[in-house]
CSV table of C-alpha atoms in Angstrom, one decimal:
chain,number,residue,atom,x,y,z
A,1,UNK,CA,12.0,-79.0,45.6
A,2,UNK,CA,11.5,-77.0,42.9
A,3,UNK,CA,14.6,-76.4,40.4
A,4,UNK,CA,15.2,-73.1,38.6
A,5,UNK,CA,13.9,-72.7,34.7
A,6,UNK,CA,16.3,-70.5,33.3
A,7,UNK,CA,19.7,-73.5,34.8
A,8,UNK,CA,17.1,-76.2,33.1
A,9,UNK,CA,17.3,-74.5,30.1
A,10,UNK,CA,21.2,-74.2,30.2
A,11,UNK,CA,21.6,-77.6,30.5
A,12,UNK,CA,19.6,-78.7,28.0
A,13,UNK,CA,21.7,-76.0,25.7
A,14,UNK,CA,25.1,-77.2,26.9
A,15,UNK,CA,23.8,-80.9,26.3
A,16,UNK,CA,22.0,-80.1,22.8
A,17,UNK,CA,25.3,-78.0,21.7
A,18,UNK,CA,27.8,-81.3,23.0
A,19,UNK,CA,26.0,-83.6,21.0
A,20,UNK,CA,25.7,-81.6,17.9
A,21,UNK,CA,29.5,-80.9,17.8
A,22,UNK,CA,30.4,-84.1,18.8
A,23,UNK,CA,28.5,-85.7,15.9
A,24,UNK,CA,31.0,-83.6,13.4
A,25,UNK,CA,33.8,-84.6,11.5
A,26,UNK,CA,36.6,-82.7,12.7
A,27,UNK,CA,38.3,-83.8,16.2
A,28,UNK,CA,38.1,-80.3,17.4
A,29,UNK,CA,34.6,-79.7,17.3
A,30,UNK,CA,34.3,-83.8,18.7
A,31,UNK,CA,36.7,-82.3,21.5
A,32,UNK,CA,34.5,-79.0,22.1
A,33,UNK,CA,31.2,-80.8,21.8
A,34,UNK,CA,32.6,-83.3,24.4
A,35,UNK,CA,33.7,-80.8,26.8
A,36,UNK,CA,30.4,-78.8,26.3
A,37,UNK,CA,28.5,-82.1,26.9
A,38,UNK,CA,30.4,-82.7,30.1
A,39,UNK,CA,29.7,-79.3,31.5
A,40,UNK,CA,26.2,-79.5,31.3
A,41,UNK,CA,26.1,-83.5,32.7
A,42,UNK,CA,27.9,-81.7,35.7
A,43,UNK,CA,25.5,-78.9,36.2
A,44,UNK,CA,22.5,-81.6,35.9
A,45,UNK,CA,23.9,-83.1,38.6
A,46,UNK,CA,24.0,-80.1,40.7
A,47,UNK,CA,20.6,-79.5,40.0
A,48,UNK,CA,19.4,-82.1,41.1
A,49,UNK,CA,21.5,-82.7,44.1
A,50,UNK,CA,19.7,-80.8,46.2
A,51,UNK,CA,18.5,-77.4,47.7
A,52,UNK,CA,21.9,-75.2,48.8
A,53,UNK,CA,22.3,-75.2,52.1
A,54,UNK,CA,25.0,-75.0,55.1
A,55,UNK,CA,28.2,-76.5,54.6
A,56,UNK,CA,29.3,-80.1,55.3
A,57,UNK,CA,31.7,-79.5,57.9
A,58,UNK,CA,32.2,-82.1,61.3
A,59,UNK,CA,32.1,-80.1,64.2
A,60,UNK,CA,30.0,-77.3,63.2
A,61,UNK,CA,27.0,-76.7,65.6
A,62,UNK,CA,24.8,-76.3,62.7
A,63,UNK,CA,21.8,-78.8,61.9
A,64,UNK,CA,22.3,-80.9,59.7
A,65,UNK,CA,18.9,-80.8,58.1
A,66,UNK,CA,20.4,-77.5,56.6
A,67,UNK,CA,23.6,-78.7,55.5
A,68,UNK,CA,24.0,-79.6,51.9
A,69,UNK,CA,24.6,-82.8,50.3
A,70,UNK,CA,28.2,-83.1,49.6
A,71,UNK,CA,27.2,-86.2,47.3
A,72,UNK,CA,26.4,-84.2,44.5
A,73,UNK,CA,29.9,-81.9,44.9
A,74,UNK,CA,32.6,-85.0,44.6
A,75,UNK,CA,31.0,-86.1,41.8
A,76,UNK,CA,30.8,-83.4,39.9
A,77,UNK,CA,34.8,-83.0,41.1
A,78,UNK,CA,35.7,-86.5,39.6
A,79,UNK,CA,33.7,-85.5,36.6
A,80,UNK,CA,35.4,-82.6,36.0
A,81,UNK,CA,39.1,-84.6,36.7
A,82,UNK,CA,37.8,-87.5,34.1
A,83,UNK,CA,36.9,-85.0,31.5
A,84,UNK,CA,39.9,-83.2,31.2
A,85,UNK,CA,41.9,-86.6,31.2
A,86,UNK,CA,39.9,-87.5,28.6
A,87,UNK,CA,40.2,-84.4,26.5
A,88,UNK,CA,44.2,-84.4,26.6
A,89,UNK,CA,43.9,-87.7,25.4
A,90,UNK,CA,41.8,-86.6,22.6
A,91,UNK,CA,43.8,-83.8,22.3
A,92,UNK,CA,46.9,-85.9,22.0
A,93,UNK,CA,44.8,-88.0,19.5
A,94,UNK,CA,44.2,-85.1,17.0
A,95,UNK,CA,48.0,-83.6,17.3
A,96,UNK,CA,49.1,-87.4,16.5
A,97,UNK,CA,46.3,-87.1,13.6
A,98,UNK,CA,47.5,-83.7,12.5
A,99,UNK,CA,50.9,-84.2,12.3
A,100,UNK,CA,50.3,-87.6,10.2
A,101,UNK,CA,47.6,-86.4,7.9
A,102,UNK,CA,47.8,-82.7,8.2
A,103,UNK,CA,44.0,-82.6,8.6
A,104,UNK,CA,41.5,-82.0,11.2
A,105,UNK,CA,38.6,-84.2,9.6
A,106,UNK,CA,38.1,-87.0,10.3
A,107,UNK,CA,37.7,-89.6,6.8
A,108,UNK,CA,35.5,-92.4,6.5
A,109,UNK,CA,37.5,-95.4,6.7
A,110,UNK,CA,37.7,-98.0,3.2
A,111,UNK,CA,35.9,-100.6,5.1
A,112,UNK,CA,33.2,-98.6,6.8
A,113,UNK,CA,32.8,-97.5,3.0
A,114,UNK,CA,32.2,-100.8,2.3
A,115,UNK,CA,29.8,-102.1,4.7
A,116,UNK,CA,27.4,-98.9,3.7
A,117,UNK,CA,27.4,-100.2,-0.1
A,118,UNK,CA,26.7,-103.7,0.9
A,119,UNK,CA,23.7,-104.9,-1.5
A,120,UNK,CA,22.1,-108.4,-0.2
A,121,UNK,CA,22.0,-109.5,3.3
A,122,UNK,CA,24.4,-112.2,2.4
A,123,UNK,CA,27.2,-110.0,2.6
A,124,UNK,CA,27.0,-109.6,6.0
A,125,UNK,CA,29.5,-110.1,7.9
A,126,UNK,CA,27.4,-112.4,10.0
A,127,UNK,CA,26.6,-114.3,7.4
A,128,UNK,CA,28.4,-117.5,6.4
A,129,UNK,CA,28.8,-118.8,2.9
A,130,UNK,CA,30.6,-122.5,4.1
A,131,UNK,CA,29.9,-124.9,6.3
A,132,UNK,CA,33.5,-126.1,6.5
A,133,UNK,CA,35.8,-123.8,9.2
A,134,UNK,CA,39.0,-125.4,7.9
A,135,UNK,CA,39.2,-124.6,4.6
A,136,UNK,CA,36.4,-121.9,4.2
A,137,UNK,CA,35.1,-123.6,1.0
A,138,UNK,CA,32.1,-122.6,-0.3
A,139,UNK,CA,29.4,-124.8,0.1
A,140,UNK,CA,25.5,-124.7,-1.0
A,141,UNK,CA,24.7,-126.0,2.4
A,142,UNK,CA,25.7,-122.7,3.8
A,143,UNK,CA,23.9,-119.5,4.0
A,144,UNK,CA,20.6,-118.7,1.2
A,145,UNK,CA,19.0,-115.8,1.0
A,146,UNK,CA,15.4,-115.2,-1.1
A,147,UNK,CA,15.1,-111.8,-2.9
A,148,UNK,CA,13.9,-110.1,0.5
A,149,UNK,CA,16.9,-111.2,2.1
A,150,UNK,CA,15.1,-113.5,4.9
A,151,UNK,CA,17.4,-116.8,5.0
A,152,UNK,CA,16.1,-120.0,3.0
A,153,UNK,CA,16.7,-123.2,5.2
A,154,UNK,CA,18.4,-125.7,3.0
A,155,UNK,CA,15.9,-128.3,2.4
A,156,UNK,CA,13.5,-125.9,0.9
A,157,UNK,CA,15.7,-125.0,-1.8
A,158,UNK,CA,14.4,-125.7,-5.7
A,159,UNK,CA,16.3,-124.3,-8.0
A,160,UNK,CA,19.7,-123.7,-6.7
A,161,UNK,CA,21.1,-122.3,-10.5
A,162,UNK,CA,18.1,-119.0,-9.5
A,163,UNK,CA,20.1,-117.9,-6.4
A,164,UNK,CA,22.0,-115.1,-7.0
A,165,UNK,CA,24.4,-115.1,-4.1
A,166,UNK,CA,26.0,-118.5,-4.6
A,167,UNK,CA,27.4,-116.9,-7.7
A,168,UNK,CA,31.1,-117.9,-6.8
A,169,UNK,CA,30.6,-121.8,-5.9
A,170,UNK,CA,31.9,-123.7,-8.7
A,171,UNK,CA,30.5,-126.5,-8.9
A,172,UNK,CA,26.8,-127.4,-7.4
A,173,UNK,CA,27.7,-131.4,-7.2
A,174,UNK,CA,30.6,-131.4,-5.6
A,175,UNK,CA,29.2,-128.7,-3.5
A,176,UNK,CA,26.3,-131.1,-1.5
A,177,UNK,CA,27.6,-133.1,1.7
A,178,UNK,CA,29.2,-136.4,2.0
């Protein structure tokens, strides 16, 4: 089976084109780029489904070494059915967006803003300052971080008055476990 340059290239053009506009800011472009990316998914998979051949009709007197796979064919018709679902929903996402903003782009959201300008590893959100559920107090027993960020276990801690990120404990005594 040999498959045909110039299609290869198309697809990798539709696929290339789809990601790049999906990767934008405005819902449009997201919307174009995802329909672009779709089309070219579909003509992979008609590509690769096979050499043409006869159609796959019961009762025909034809051989059915020659007939095509119809495989190939219903997929790409419940790809094309799931795409344009999904892009009236998306469409019905950025008319909802429109009408409430009155923009097409799309705006980093306040906490997205805020995980980018995190500092130290121990404001992750993975990351646990207290050992007590309850009450969330802050405890020294919790979390400790060297300069690097790598975590410090607690019994190897020295000098707990030279870590930086237990700036908001109050008090270091009543801090230790009963």
């Amino acid at each position: 089976m040999s498959a045909n340059l110039s299609l290869l290239v198309l697809i990798g053009i539709l696929v290339a084109g789809g990601v790049y506009l999906m990767l934008e800011r405005t819902v449009t472009k997201m919307l174009l780029g995802m329909m672009l990316f779709g089309n070219g998914v579909n003509l992979l998979i008609l590509t690769v489904g096979g050499p043409d051949g006869a159609p796959p009709l019961v009762g025909r007197s034809s051989l059915h070494e020659r007939m095509a796979d119809p495989l190939a064919q219903a997929m790409i018709l419940t790809a094309i059915v799931i795409t344009m679902g999904i892009a009236a929903f998306v469409l019905a996402l950025a008319y909802r967006s429109f009408m409430l903003t009155t923009k097409d782009r799309v705006e980093n959201d306040p906490e997205d803003v805020k995980v980018l300008r995190r500092t130290s590893r121990a404001e992750a959100p993975d990351q646990d300052r207290s050992e007590d559920p309850v009450t969330g107090a802050m405890r020294i027993t919790g979390d400790a971080f060297d300069a690097h960020g790598n975590p410090i276990p607690v019994t190897e801690l020295q000098n707990l008055e030279d870590i930086e990120y237990y700036e908001g404990v109050e008090s270091y005594e009543s801090a230790e476990p009963t």
